[in-house]
Coordinates of C-alpha atoms in Angstrom, one line a residue:
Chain A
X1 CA -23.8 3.4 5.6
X2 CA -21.1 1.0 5.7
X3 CA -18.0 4.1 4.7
X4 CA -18.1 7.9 3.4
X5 CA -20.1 8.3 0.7
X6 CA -19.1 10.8 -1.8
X7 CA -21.4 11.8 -5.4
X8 CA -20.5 12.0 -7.6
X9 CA -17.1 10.1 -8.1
X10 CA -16.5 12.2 -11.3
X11 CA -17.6 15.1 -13.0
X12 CA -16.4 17.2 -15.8
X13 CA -17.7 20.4 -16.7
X14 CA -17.0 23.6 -18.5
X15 CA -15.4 26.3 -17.5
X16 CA -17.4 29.4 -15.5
X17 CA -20.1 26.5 -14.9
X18 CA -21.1 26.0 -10.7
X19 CA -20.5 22.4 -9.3
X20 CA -22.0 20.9 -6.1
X21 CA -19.9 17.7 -5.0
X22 CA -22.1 15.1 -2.0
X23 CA -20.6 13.9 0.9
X24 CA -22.5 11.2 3.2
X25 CA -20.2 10.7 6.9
X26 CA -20.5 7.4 8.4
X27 CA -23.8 7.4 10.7
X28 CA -22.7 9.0 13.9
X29 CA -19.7 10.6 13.3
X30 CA -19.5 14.3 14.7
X31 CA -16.7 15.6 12.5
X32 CA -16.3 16.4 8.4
X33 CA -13.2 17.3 6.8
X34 CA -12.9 17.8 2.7
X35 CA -9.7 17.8 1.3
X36 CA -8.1 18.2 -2.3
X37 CA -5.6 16.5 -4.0
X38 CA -4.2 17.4 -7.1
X39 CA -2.0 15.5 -9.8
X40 CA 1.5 15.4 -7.9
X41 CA 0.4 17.4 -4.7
X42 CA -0.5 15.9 -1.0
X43 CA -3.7 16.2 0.5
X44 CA -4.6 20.2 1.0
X45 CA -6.6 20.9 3.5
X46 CA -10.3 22.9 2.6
X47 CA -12.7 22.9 5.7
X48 CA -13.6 21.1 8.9
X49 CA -16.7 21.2 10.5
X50 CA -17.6 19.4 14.3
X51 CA -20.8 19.3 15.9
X52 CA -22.1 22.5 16.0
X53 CA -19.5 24.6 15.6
X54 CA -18.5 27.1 13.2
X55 CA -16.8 24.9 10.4
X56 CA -13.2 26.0 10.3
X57 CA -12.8 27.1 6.7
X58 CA -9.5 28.9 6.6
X59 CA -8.5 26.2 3.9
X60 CA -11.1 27.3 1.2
X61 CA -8.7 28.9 -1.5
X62 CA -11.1 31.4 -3.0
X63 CA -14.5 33.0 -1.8
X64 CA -15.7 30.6 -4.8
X65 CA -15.3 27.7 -2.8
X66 CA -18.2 27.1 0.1
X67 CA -19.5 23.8 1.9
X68 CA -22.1 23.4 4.2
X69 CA -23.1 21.0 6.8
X70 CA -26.9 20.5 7.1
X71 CA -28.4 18.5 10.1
X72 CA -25.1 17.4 11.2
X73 CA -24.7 14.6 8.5
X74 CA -24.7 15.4 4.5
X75 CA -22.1 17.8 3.3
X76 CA -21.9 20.2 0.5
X77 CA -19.0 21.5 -1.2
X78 CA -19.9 24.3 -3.9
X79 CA -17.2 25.3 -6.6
X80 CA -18.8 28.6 -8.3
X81 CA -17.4 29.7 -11.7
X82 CA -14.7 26.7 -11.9
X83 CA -11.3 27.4 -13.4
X84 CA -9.0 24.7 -14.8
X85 CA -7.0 25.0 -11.7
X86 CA -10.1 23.1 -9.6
X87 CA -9.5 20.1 -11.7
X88 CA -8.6 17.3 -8.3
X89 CA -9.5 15.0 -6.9
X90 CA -11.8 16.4 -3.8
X91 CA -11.8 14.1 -0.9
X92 CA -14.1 13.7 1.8
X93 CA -13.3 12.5 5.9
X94 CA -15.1 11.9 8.4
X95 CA -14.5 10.9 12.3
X96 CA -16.0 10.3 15.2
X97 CA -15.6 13.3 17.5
X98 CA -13.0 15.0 15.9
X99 CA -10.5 14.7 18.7
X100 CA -6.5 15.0 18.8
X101 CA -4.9 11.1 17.4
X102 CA -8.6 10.1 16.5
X103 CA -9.1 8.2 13.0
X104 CA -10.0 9.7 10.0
X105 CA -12.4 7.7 7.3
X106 CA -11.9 9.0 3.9
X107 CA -14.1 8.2 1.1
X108 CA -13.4 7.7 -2.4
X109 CA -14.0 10.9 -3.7
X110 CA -14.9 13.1 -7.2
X111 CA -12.7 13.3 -9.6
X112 CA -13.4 17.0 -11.0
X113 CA -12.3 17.8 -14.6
X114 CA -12.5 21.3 -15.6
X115 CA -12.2 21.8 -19.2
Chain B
X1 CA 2.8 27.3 9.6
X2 CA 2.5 23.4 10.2
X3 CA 4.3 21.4 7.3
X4 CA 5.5 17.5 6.3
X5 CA 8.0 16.4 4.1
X6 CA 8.4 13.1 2.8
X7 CA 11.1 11.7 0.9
X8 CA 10.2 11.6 -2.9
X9 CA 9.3 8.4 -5.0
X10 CA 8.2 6.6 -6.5
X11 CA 10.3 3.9 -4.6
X12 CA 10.6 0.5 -6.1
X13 CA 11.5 -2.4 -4.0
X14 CA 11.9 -6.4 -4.5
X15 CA 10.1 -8.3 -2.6
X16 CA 11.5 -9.0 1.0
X17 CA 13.5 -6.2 0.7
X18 CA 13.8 -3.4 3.8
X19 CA 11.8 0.0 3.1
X20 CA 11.9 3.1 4.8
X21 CA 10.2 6.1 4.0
X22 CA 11.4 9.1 5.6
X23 CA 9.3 12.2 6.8
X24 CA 10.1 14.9 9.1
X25 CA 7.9 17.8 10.4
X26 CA 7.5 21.5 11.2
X27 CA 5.0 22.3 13.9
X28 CA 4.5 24.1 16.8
X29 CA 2.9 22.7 20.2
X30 CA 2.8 18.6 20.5
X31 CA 1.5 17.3 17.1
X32 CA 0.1 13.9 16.2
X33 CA 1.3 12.2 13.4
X34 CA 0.2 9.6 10.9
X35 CA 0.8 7.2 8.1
X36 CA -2.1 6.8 5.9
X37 CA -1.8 4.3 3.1
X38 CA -4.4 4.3 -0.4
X39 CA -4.0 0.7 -2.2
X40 CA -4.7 1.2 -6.2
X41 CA -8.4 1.7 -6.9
X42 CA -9.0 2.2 -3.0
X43 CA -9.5 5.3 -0.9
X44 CA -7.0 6.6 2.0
X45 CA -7.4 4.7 5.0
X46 CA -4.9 5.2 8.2
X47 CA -2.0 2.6 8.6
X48 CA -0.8 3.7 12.2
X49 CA -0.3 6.3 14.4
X50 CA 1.7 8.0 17.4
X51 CA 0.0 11.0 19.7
X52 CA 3.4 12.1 21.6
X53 CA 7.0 11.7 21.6
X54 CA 8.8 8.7 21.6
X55 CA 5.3 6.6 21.3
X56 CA 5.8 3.9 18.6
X57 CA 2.9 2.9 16.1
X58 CA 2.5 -0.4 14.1
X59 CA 0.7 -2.1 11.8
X60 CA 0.9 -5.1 9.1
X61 CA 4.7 -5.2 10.1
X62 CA 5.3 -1.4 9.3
X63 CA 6.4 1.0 12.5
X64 CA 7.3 4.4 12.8
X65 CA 8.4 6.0 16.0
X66 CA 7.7 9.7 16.8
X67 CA 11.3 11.5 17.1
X68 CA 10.5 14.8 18.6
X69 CA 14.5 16.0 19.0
X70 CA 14.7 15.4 15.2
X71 CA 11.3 16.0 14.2
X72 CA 10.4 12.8 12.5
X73 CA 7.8 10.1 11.9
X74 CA 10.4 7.9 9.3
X75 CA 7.4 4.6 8.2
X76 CA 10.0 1.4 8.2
X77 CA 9.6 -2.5 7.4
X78 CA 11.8 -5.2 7.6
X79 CA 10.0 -7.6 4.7
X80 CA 7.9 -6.0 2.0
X81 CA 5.3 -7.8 -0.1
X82 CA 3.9 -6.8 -3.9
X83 CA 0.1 -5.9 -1.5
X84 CA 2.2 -3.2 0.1
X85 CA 2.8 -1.6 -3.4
X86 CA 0.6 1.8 -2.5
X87 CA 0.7 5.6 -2.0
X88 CA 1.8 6.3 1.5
X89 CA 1.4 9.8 3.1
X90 CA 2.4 10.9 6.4
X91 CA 0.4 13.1 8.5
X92 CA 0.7 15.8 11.4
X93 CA -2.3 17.0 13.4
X94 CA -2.0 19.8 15.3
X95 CA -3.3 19.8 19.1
X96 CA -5.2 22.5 20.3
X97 CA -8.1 23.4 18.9
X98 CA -7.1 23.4 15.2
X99 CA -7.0 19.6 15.2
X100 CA -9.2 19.5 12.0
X101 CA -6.9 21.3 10.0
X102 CA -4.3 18.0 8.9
X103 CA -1.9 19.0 7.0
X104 CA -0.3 15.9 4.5
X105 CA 3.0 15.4 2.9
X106 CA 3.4 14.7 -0.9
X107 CA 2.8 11.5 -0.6
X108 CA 5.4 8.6 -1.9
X109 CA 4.3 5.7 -4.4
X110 CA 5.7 2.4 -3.5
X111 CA 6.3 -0.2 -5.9
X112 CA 7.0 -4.1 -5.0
X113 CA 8.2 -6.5 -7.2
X114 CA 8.2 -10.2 -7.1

């Protein structure tokens, strides 16, 4: 596709409930980043996968956050047992090779509302 | 650990009036650093950049020069226009092998007025 494709661009759910957010890279591009950004806050980092390579995920804040990478391309980020504190904005990247000064595309991303 | 500051907003101009928008760094090693801009109902996208000391970055008439002896990245221009009214965040990437791992400042909302 044309950008970074993120699905969906909002969801509210309950508290305790799983969520799954989409991310589609730009065709091509080795490297994936998801951020979050919360009312008031920067940009805080979550995980960053290139190529192959085991995805740094030293950003996740709790071991109910995961992602995955499959084939590459699509990425997963999976929020288990959601708190009100996940309510952001989660925001995906993506860039070419992943390399020091290169270019990051963000996409819009999902608005998550936890009630 | 690796950190930005920016100066805190919102900031409201007039139009043709001079901005800067200060942001200074912690970071070990030689960083890159970046402005990256999100325009109401838009997502981030990256303004300009600077991958050493003393390198200079531009774009659309804003620049920001990369001050390593005072650890700064301060985003500057001479003429603003109401289409510059935005969120602007500056950036640090760290070299190495941990160049994934950006780390943002707050962000500052600018606010143009005819």
């Amino acid at each position: 596709g044309a950008g970074v494709s993120q699905s969906p661009s909002n969801k509210v759910t309950e508290k305790g409930k799983d969520v799954e957010l989409r991310c589609d890279p730009i065709s091509g591009h080795t490297a994936l980043y998801w951020y979050r950004q919360s009312l008031g806050q920067g940009l805080e980092f979550l995980i960053y996968f290139q190529g192959n390579s085991a995805p740094d995920k030293s950003g996740l804040p709790s071991d109910r956050f995961s992602a995955e990478r499959t084939g590459g391309s699509v990425s997963t980020l999976t929020i288990q047992r959601t708190q009100q504190e996940d309510s952001a904005v989660y925001l995906c990247a993506s860039s070419l090779q992943g390399t020091t000064g290169e270019k990051l595309f963000f996409g819009s991303g999902t608005q998550l509302s936890v009630l | 650990g690796d950190s930005v500051t920016q100066m805190e907003g919102p900031v409201t101009l007039s139009e043709e009036a001079f901005l800067t928008i200060n942001c200074t760094y912690t970071a070990t090693g030689y960083p890159s650093l970046f402005w990256y801009v999100q325009y109401p109902g838009e997502g981030l996208q990256l303004l300009l950049k600077a991958t050493k000391a003393d390198d200079k970055g531009s774009n659309k008439g804003f620049e920001a020069t990369y001050r390593k002896e005072t650890t700064s990245f301060h985003l500057e221009k001479g003429s603003v226009q109401v289409s510059d009214s935005a969120v602007y965040f500056c950036a640090l990437q760290p070299g190495g092998t941990s160049y994934g791992k950006l780390t943002f400042g707050q962000g500052t909302i600018l606010t143009v007025h005819p």
